XYZ file of C-alpha atoms in Angstrom:
583
model
C 49.686 -19.306 -60.091
C 47.414 -16.631 -61.629
C 44.504 -19.011 -61.334
C 45.227 -19.440 -57.634
C 45.331 -15.677 -57.045
C 42.093 -15.251 -58.945
C 40.453 -17.994 -56.918
C 41.641 -16.393 -53.682
C 40.224 -12.984 -54.705
C 36.936 -14.543 -55.729
C 36.654 -16.323 -52.412
C 37.359 -13.092 -50.544
C 34.675 -11.274 -52.558
C 32.155 -14.016 -51.872
C 33.004 -13.914 -48.144
C 32.544 -10.150 -48.058
C 29.200 -10.437 -49.816
C 28.012 -13.087 -47.441
C 28.928 -10.963 -44.479
C 27.021 -8.016 -45.925
C 23.820 -9.944 -46.675
C 21.100 -9.519 -43.920
C 20.507 -12.720 -41.986
C 23.500 -14.411 -43.600
C 26.395 -12.885 -41.657
C 29.036 -15.142 -40.220
C 28.867 -13.236 -36.877
C 25.166 -12.720 -35.990
C 24.436 -9.230 -34.461
C 23.213 -9.150 -30.837
C 19.508 -8.634 -30.308
C 17.887 -6.036 -28.039
C 15.019 -6.810 -25.675
C 13.158 -4.113 -23.704
C 11.127 -4.979 -20.637
C 8.708 -2.410 -19.330
C 7.426 -3.066 -15.821
C 5.083 -1.645 -13.169
C 4.194 -2.602 -9.585
C 1.778 -1.474 -6.874
C -0.368 0.641 -9.188
C -3.194 0.260 -6.638
C -6.053 1.074 -9.003
C -4.572 4.225 -10.416
C -5.257 3.334 -14.017
C -6.305 6.883 -15.107
C -3.439 9.152 -16.000
C -2.813 12.654 -14.533
C -3.156 15.439 -17.100
C 0.007 17.026 -18.507
C -1.038 20.459 -17.158
C -2.571 21.456 -13.836
C -5.664 23.612 -13.494
C -3.501 26.744 -13.809
C -1.939 25.575 -17.045
C 1.426 24.690 -15.495
C 3.148 21.356 -16.147
C 2.372 18.780 -13.471
C 5.624 17.700 -11.906
C 4.249 14.446 -10.482
C 1.229 12.253 -11.058
C 0.070 8.934 -12.440
C 1.274 7.846 -15.860
C -1.935 5.873 -16.540
C -2.517 3.027 -19.023
C -3.512 5.247 -21.979
C -0.151 7.030 -21.878
C 1.635 3.759 -21.075
C 0.262 2.061 -24.234
C 1.596 4.860 -26.414
C 5.044 4.492 -24.783
C 4.994 0.718 -25.305
C 3.856 0.967 -28.923
C 6.539 3.549 -29.708
C 9.194 1.188 -28.373
C 7.868 -1.698 -30.405
C 8.129 0.446 -33.533
C 11.861 1.023 -33.108
C 13.963 -0.929 -35.686
C 16.737 -1.533 -33.163
C 14.384 -3.225 -30.639
C 13.739 -6.922 -31.352
C 11.273 -7.659 -28.532
C 9.241 -5.726 -25.999
C 7.940 -7.519 -22.915
C 5.500 -5.820 -20.526
C 5.238 -7.100 -16.935
C 3.486 -6.113 -13.737
C 4.553 -7.228 -10.234
C 1.170 -7.101 -8.507
C -1.171 -4.964 -6.395
C -2.822 -3.476 -9.472
C -6.555 -4.100 -9.172
C -7.453 -2.459 -5.863
C -7.058 0.931 -4.231
C -9.210 3.542 -5.993
C -12.865 4.068 -6.740
C -12.121 3.427 -10.438
C -11.113 -0.108 -9.575
C -13.456 -0.700 -6.644
C -16.738 -0.261 -8.484
C -15.909 -2.968 -11.093
C -14.147 -5.109 -8.489
C -10.889 -4.910 -10.403
C -12.120 -5.601 -13.927
C -11.579 -1.969 -15.055
C -7.881 -2.252 -14.355
C -7.531 -5.667 -15.964
C -9.257 -4.351 -19.114
C -6.860 -1.363 -19.326
C -3.824 -3.613 -18.727
C -4.993 -5.889 -21.555
C -5.432 -2.955 -23.890
C -2.027 -1.505 -22.984
C -0.334 -4.798 -23.913
C 0.696 -6.310 -20.557
C 2.188 -9.781 -21.141
C 2.106 -11.182 -17.602
C 1.399 -10.170 -14.009
C 2.265 -11.517 -10.552
C -0.336 -11.906 -7.798
C -0.019 -9.190 -5.161
C -1.658 -9.391 -1.742
C -4.288 -6.852 -2.832
C -5.311 -9.070 -5.682
C -7.096 -11.046 -2.936
C -9.073 -7.950 -1.760
C -12.170 -8.998 -3.661
C -11.778 -12.624 -2.637
C -10.067 -15.707 -4.054
C -12.885 -16.510 -6.498
C -12.791 -12.989 -7.888
C -9.053 -13.321 -8.486
C -9.762 -16.390 -10.615
C -12.453 -14.487 -12.484
C -10.083 -11.562 -13.207
C -7.516 -14.011 -14.506
C -10.152 -15.263 -16.907
C -10.939 -11.677 -18.080
C -7.259 -10.852 -18.728
C -5.477 -11.201 -22.062
C -2.410 -12.220 -20.061
C -1.725 -14.705 -17.253
C -1.914 -13.656 -13.587
C 0.811 -15.838 -12.056
C 1.973 -17.185 -8.727
C 3.554 -20.657 -8.865
C 3.691 -20.920 -5.043
C -0.081 -20.705 -4.608
C -1.765 -24.040 -3.990
C -5.293 -25.142 -3.120
C -5.937 -28.735 -2.207
C -2.430 -29.578 -3.452
C -2.951 -28.113 -6.933
C -1.954 -24.804 -8.510
C -4.484 -22.096 -7.683
C -3.917 -20.421 -11.053
C -3.772 -22.271 -14.379
C -0.648 -20.534 -15.782
C 2.341 -19.542 -13.671
C 5.117 -18.957 -16.193
C 5.465 -17.555 -19.692
C 8.131 -18.125 -22.375
C 9.490 -15.477 -24.745
C 11.885 -16.530 -27.534
C 14.377 -14.144 -29.094
C 16.870 -15.302 -31.718
C 16.660 -18.878 -30.418
C 17.181 -17.828 -26.810
C 14.340 -18.553 -24.357
C 13.465 -16.001 -21.653
C 11.127 -17.558 -19.044
C 9.148 -15.387 -16.605
C 7.456 -16.976 -13.555
C 5.294 -15.427 -10.847
C 5.549 -15.557 -7.055
C 3.197 -14.094 -4.411
C 4.058 -12.991 -0.887
C 3.029 -15.272 2.044
C 2.288 -11.978 3.898
C -1.038 -12.067 2.056
C -2.197 -14.357 4.836
C -2.132 -11.408 7.243
C -2.527 -8.570 4.752
C -5.810 -9.739 3.222
C -9.048 -10.764 4.903
C -8.587 -14.314 6.238
C -11.755 -15.511 4.475
C -10.268 -14.481 1.116
C -7.148 -16.745 1.466
C -8.861 -19.576 3.329
C -7.646 -22.948 1.989
C -4.814 -21.383 -0.034
C -1.220 -22.289 0.775
C 1.596 -19.893 -0.020
C 4.298 -22.476 0.539
C 5.919 -20.956 3.626
C 5.149 -23.655 6.145
C 2.237 -23.975 8.549
C 2.706 -20.441 9.840
C 3.352 -19.061 6.332
C 6.429 -17.284 7.774
C 9.108 -19.965 7.345
C 11.747 -18.555 4.930
C 13.479 -21.941 4.450
C 10.206 -23.627 3.568
C 9.299 -20.845 1.191
C 12.718 -21.034 -0.498
C 12.192 -24.770 -1.003
C 8.768 -24.054 -2.547
C 10.133 -21.427 -4.931
C 13.118 -23.549 -5.850
C 10.657 -26.273 -6.786
C 8.862 -23.834 -9.068
C 12.173 -22.855 -10.710
C 13.239 -26.478 -11.167
C 9.928 -27.226 -12.848
C 10.286 -24.458 -15.518
C 11.037 -25.390 -19.114
C 14.628 -25.109 -20.315
C 15.643 -21.460 -20.415
C 18.549 -19.185 -21.264
C 17.368 -16.448 -18.904
C 14.916 -16.740 -15.975
C 13.049 -13.772 -14.545
C 11.249 -13.978 -11.230
C 8.231 -11.681 -11.303
C 7.681 -11.462 -7.573
C 5.538 -9.537 -5.165
C 7.890 -9.846 -2.198
C 9.581 -6.490 -1.640
C 12.935 -5.572 -0.140
C 12.022 -3.870 3.148
C 8.893 -5.619 4.329
C 8.390 -6.402 8.014
C 8.307 -10.035 7.006
C 11.469 -12.161 6.989
C 10.439 -13.328 3.498
C 11.752 -10.685 1.071
C 13.425 -10.694 -2.316
C 16.728 -9.882 -0.610
C 16.426 -12.738 1.915
C 15.018 -15.287 -0.572
C 17.537 -14.955 -3.413
C 20.534 -16.073 -1.337
C 18.702 -19.404 -0.860
C 17.910 -19.914 -4.553
C 19.665 -20.930 -7.729
C 18.549 -20.526 -11.322
C 17.176 -16.986 -11.209
C 18.883 -14.385 -13.485
C 16.792 -11.287 -12.804
C 13.945 -10.156 -10.543
C 11.165 -7.697 -11.200
C 9.782 -6.896 -7.779
C 6.867 -5.267 -6.009
C 5.177 -5.004 -2.580
C 7.550 -2.679 -0.699
C 6.905 0.416 -2.918
C 10.670 0.789 -3.303
C 11.798 3.373 -5.862
C 15.006 1.983 -7.353
C 16.421 4.240 -10.157
C 19.342 1.889 -10.809
C 17.906 -1.349 -9.405
C 19.635 -3.436 -6.752
C 21.725 -6.592 -6.541
C 22.052 -9.597 -4.253
C 24.058 -12.846 -4.558
C 22.256 -16.131 -4.962
C 23.122 -19.449 -3.314
C 25.933 -20.058 -5.784
C 27.383 -16.610 -5.311
C 26.085 -15.281 -8.656
C 25.046 -11.642 -8.658
C 21.316 -11.269 -9.394
C 19.925 -7.813 -10.156
C 16.390 -6.694 -9.248
C 14.198 -3.740 -10.192
C 11.171 -1.981 -8.721
C 9.398 1.234 -9.672
C 7.933 2.614 -6.416
C 4.134 2.809 -6.505
C 0.936 4.386 -7.770
C 2.048 4.501 -11.448
C 4.275 7.473 -10.666
C 7.069 5.764 -12.592
C 7.532 2.950 -15.100
C 10.587 0.670 -15.165
C 12.552 -0.037 -18.329
C 15.100 -2.863 -18.445
C 17.211 -3.498 -21.520
C 18.559 -7.013 -22.221
C 21.203 -7.966 -24.750
C 20.728 -11.353 -26.428
C 23.821 -12.829 -28.006
C 25.683 -15.942 -27.039
C 23.956 -15.410 -23.736
C 21.341 -13.088 -22.278
C 22.503 -10.233 -20.016
C 21.089 -7.116 -18.361
C 22.405 -4.082 -20.196
C 20.571 -1.233 -18.446
C 18.006 -0.574 -15.674
C 16.039 2.673 -15.907
C 13.240 4.372 -13.949
C 11.079 6.727 -15.990
C 9.093 9.247 -13.877
C 5.811 10.907 -14.773
C 7.408 14.235 -15.559
C 9.535 12.666 -18.310
C 6.486 11.331 -20.169
C 3.664 13.720 -19.180
C 3.572 15.125 -22.774
C 3.049 11.728 -24.349
C -0.327 11.493 -26.087
C -2.842 9.065 -24.595
C -3.968 6.107 -26.696
C -7.575 6.688 -27.949
C -8.781 3.107 -27.394
C -7.635 3.149 -23.744
C -9.103 6.636 -23.249
C -12.474 5.343 -24.586
C -12.420 2.374 -22.170
C -11.679 4.718 -19.269
C -14.662 6.875 -20.233
C -16.864 3.784 -20.418
C -15.947 2.871 -16.799
C -16.304 6.407 -15.577
C -19.879 6.391 -16.932
C -20.521 3.156 -15.050
C -19.149 4.774 -11.884
C -21.479 7.739 -12.292
C -24.399 5.331 -12.474
C -23.237 3.424 -9.399
C -23.019 6.633 -7.375
C -26.805 6.755 -6.969
C -27.091 3.237 -5.603
C -28.458 3.052 -2.031
C -26.067 1.387 0.415
C -27.876 2.024 3.686
C -30.016 4.284 5.864
C -29.452 6.440 8.918
C -32.105 7.784 11.275
C -30.002 10.802 12.220
C -27.519 13.320 10.912
C -23.990 11.959 10.724
C -22.073 15.105 11.547
C -19.069 16.542 9.814
C -19.923 20.233 9.775
C -22.444 22.715 11.120
C -23.207 25.547 8.659
C -19.872 25.029 6.956
C -17.782 24.848 10.115
C -15.977 21.479 10.120
C -16.789 20.293 13.659
C -14.925 17.079 13.018
C -11.716 19.204 13.137
C -12.498 20.360 16.667
C -14.205 17.622 18.666
C -15.711 14.150 18.604
C -18.672 13.646 16.252
C -20.730 10.551 15.496
C -19.351 10.524 11.942
C -15.765 10.773 13.256
C -16.516 7.851 15.569
C -17.932 5.839 12.660
C -14.916 6.364 10.382
C -12.470 5.490 13.166
C -14.562 2.433 14.103
C -14.544 1.273 10.488
C -10.739 1.271 10.569
C -10.661 -0.632 13.879
C -13.246 -3.228 12.937
C -11.771 -4.016 9.512
C -8.250 -4.588 10.877
C -8.579 -5.852 14.453
C -5.889 -3.358 15.575
C -5.655 -2.245 19.191
C -6.596 1.352 18.433
C -7.489 3.514 15.488
C -6.773 7.168 14.734
C -7.665 9.248 11.673
C -7.392 12.941 10.901
C -10.600 14.959 10.990
C -9.512 16.829 7.885
C -9.912 13.635 5.862
C -13.621 13.510 6.698
C -15.270 15.925 4.292
C -19.083 15.931 4.341
C -22.205 15.360 6.514
C -24.583 12.495 5.772
C -28.130 13.680 6.461
C -30.816 11.463 7.958
C -32.346 9.133 5.376
C -31.066 6.901 2.625
C -27.291 6.797 2.082
C -25.918 6.444 -1.426
C -22.493 5.460 -2.682
C -21.914 9.086 -3.703
C -22.546 10.300 -0.129
C -20.070 7.789 1.298
C -17.508 8.900 -1.261
C -18.096 12.554 -0.428
C -17.199 11.738 3.208
C -13.947 9.970 2.208
C -12.953 11.215 -1.252
C -9.191 10.767 -1.163
C -8.765 7.036 -1.830
C -6.667 6.499 1.290
C -5.581 2.972 2.157
C -5.980 1.661 5.707
C -2.549 1.171 7.225
C -1.766 -0.595 10.508
C 1.527 0.330 12.144
C 3.305 -0.734 15.329
C 3.675 2.094 17.855
C 4.343 2.623 21.557
C 1.996 4.161 24.082
C 4.273 7.186 24.106
C 3.838 7.527 20.303
C 0.073 7.528 20.744
C 0.178 10.180 23.480
C 2.582 12.286 21.376
C 0.182 11.987 18.401
C -2.797 13.080 20.454
C -0.798 16.013 21.917
C 0.123 17.044 18.395
C -3.287 16.511 16.746
C -5.342 18.140 19.471
C -2.694 20.731 20.368
C -4.336 23.537 18.382
C -7.641 23.182 20.229
C -10.007 25.090 20.248
C -8.974 26.166 16.724
C -10.053 23.885 13.913
C -7.234 21.594 12.779
C -7.205 19.147 9.862
C -5.008 16.804 11.863
C -7.494 16.625 14.823
C -7.488 12.957 15.932
C -10.756 11.055 15.727
C -10.195 7.765 17.560
C -11.533 4.251 18.224
C -10.550 1.680 20.788
C -9.341 4.479 23.026
C -10.378 7.680 24.707
C -8.650 10.838 25.884
C -9.227 14.176 27.596
C -8.234 17.550 26.199
C -7.290 19.752 29.172
C -7.753 23.493 28.726
C -7.406 26.695 30.674
C -9.305 29.994 30.314
C -12.814 30.566 28.973
C -14.424 31.796 25.805
C -11.954 33.444 23.448
C -9.219 32.967 26.038
C -9.607 29.188 26.161
C -6.331 27.465 25.342
C -4.970 23.918 25.109
C -2.836 22.745 28.067
C -2.266 19.016 27.637
C -3.741 15.600 26.938
C -4.771 13.481 29.930
C -6.548 10.242 30.918
C -5.639 8.318 27.777
C -7.346 4.935 28.014
C -6.960 1.922 25.722
C -9.792 -0.540 25.944
C -10.796 1.182 29.177
C -7.365 0.867 30.836
C -4.687 3.543 31.303
C -2.278 3.567 28.389
C 1.183 2.080 28.995
C 3.756 4.446 27.545
C 6.316 1.657 27.068
C 3.942 -0.972 25.610
C 3.670 -1.662 21.875
C 0.231 -1.287 20.306
C -1.080 -1.804 16.776
C -2.655 1.371 15.415
C -4.921 1.535 12.389
C -4.825 4.802 10.460
C -4.762 5.986 6.872
C -1.649 5.812 4.677
C -1.332 9.591 4.745
C -1.077 9.856 8.519
C 0.933 6.636 8.827
C 3.625 8.160 6.605
C 3.829 11.301 8.774
C 1.172 13.416 7.036
C -0.514 16.307 8.868
C 2.611 16.587 10.997
C 2.376 13.112 12.601
C 6.124 12.617 12.385
C 6.051 10.191 15.320
C 4.409 7.663 12.947
C 6.958 8.118 10.152
C 9.133 5.081 9.556
C 7.170 2.855 11.931
C 6.840 -0.809 11.107
C 3.874 -1.380 8.826
C 1.905 -4.457 9.939
C -0.847 -4.302 7.364
C -2.220 -2.387 4.368
C -5.817 -3.371 4.322
C -7.608 -1.768 1.369
C -9.486 1.518 1.091
C -10.959 3.480 4.008
C -14.013 4.079 1.818
C -14.548 0.346 1.417
C -14.431 -0.277 5.213
C -16.769 2.675 5.818
C -19.274 1.355 3.268
C -19.152 -2.100 4.853
C -19.934 -0.591 8.281
C -22.838 1.415 6.789
C -24.230 -1.779 5.177
C -23.813 -3.786 8.381
C -25.461 -1.176 10.572
C -28.303 -0.630 8.125
C -28.980 -4.325 7.820
C -29.294 -4.681 11.600
C -31.430 -1.529 12.009
C -33.948 -2.382 9.308
C -36.306 0.146 7.738
C -35.950 2.773 10.458
C -32.244 3.207 9.758
C -29.387 3.184 12.256
C -28.306 5.779 14.779
C -24.739 6.298 15.961
C -24.525 8.354 19.114
C -21.256 9.796 20.359
C -19.922 7.810 23.310
C -17.605 10.323 24.980
C -14.312 9.020 23.700
C -13.025 12.613 23.389
C -13.710 14.884 26.374
C -12.746 18.489 27.045
C -12.166 19.571 30.617
C -10.657 22.687 32.265
C -7.596 22.428 34.492
C -9.739 23.386 37.464
C -12.165 20.526 36.882
C -9.523 17.862 36.434
C -8.971 15.401 39.287
C -5.367 14.376 39.957
C -4.447 11.425 37.775
C -1.545 9.087 37.567
C 0.989 9.818 34.834
C 0.230 7.203 32.144
C 2.451 4.192 32.125
C 3.731 4.670 35.696
C 3.422 1.628 38.028
C 2.579 3.617 41.139
C -0.860 5.040 41.948
C -1.996 8.031 43.852
C -3.525 5.678 46.407
C -0.145 4.125 46.950
C 1.408 7.585 47.146
C -1.225 8.570 49.719
C -0.373 5.564 51.855
C 3.278 6.472 51.725
C 2.449 10.019 52.790
C 0.385 8.737 55.706
C 3.243 6.450 56.800
C 5.683 9.382 56.671
C 3.267 11.570 58.643
C 2.829 8.810 61.222
C 6.578 8.387 61.586
C 6.976 12.138 61.989
C 4.231 12.147 64.653
C 5.954 9.301 66.564
C 9.300 11.103 66.467
C 7.694 14.363 67.681
C 5.965 12.486 70.493
C 9.191 10.869 71.646
C 10.947 14.212 71.711
C 8.132 15.676 73.823
C 8.381 12.694 76.215
C 12.146 13.125 76.488
C 11.617 16.713 77.531
């Protein structure tokens, strides 16, 4: 009996020792996986300083890849973290001068240094062309992925999923690109590429079948992440929130495209009724996302976080990334002196420091607005005079001069508006005339008259009149597509009538379209350089000089009204004559 008790005690001691030994426990501890993610960085790879020029902490700004790498490395160093995965959901390589000069390579290099593991293709990844996208993929230390992209029946990109293994559990990440790229990138850049959404590239059912095929072709996995550039509030019917209910086999989504800031993520049920969570960080590197997974008997989402700039502004920047940024900034400085064209006349923004472009039409204002119109094919274009910053004197034009005209990195944005919205915008933007106004509307594809009263210092704005679109009176009830900059399209400079309007297209940088127009005009003009005369699209007339005009959008004309008046007068004459005859 004593022997039995001793044996039992010995077995208990051995069991306790086994449980205490690392890696030999009977019940294995859960593992922790951290996923960092970004989306819609739009070329903003350089971080905002911790302090502003007055020495005060910046409340908002871009986190930047140098600061991001330090954050990632610190997480990897934590003993309680078993794996760190870094993902990007697209639209990274285009949108600022820093990315434009190198045609995206500067951003890819910084992403590689920061430790990005995989990236989805965004629509703006096509802004340098399909071939450049393939080159950028070759430069990257990580795969740029979109399993739905086909060319001649084969995958456009060589790698479209990536496997991460933690404690024997496989986490598979696959990439998906939005079919909206077909209308949100230059048609030449997506020519021959199928996005898997039917012939029109707008068929949700066809797209769901394509994506399901990608999922079904993945290697066996314990947890599947869709790294998608689809969005949740796009004008397209194909969105993460409309796609997931048609799919099975997705456990989590890291999203982009719609610039949605989701502090706690979102959730939608899949085809089988399973709840699938999704996360997105907003845009412009103002936040980074952090998702924590628990890996045990299964893999589950433990926490979704959104980390804003102000929470990490004091984090030191990684020296290697800072050095790479400096290398590219030196390259940009060199590129600034490159000649891009020639003009035979002054392109006017100001006269002796007075910003004329904030008061009236100028040839430079016409050029900038025309660049928006020509690059998008919209019905009309409108841009604020305050965004046009410098003259271009007669002679050679350099990259630096074009940048000085448009220094803000604004993206061209096409929105759907009514004729009434356009008239309201003109009334607002020109309403301070003759005082200079940063919101003064420079236009293309349309013309308008500023009606004033008084003279000299007494001159004052009265109204807008004679608004013509493509030479015809504007229809207040008709829908038009309007190309502007992302600042105005979001309601900037007081253009609240544009706020919340349906976005049809985001088409790259204003600067890029402006440079393309300069190059085109210079090529056609030859050695003498091009001229760009004003064409009278913005006129100023006094109330006294205005001829009666029809209220825009009304079906009747003053001619018709005159005929009615003559008929009434005739009827009155006949009645008077009869009365005289009766007497």
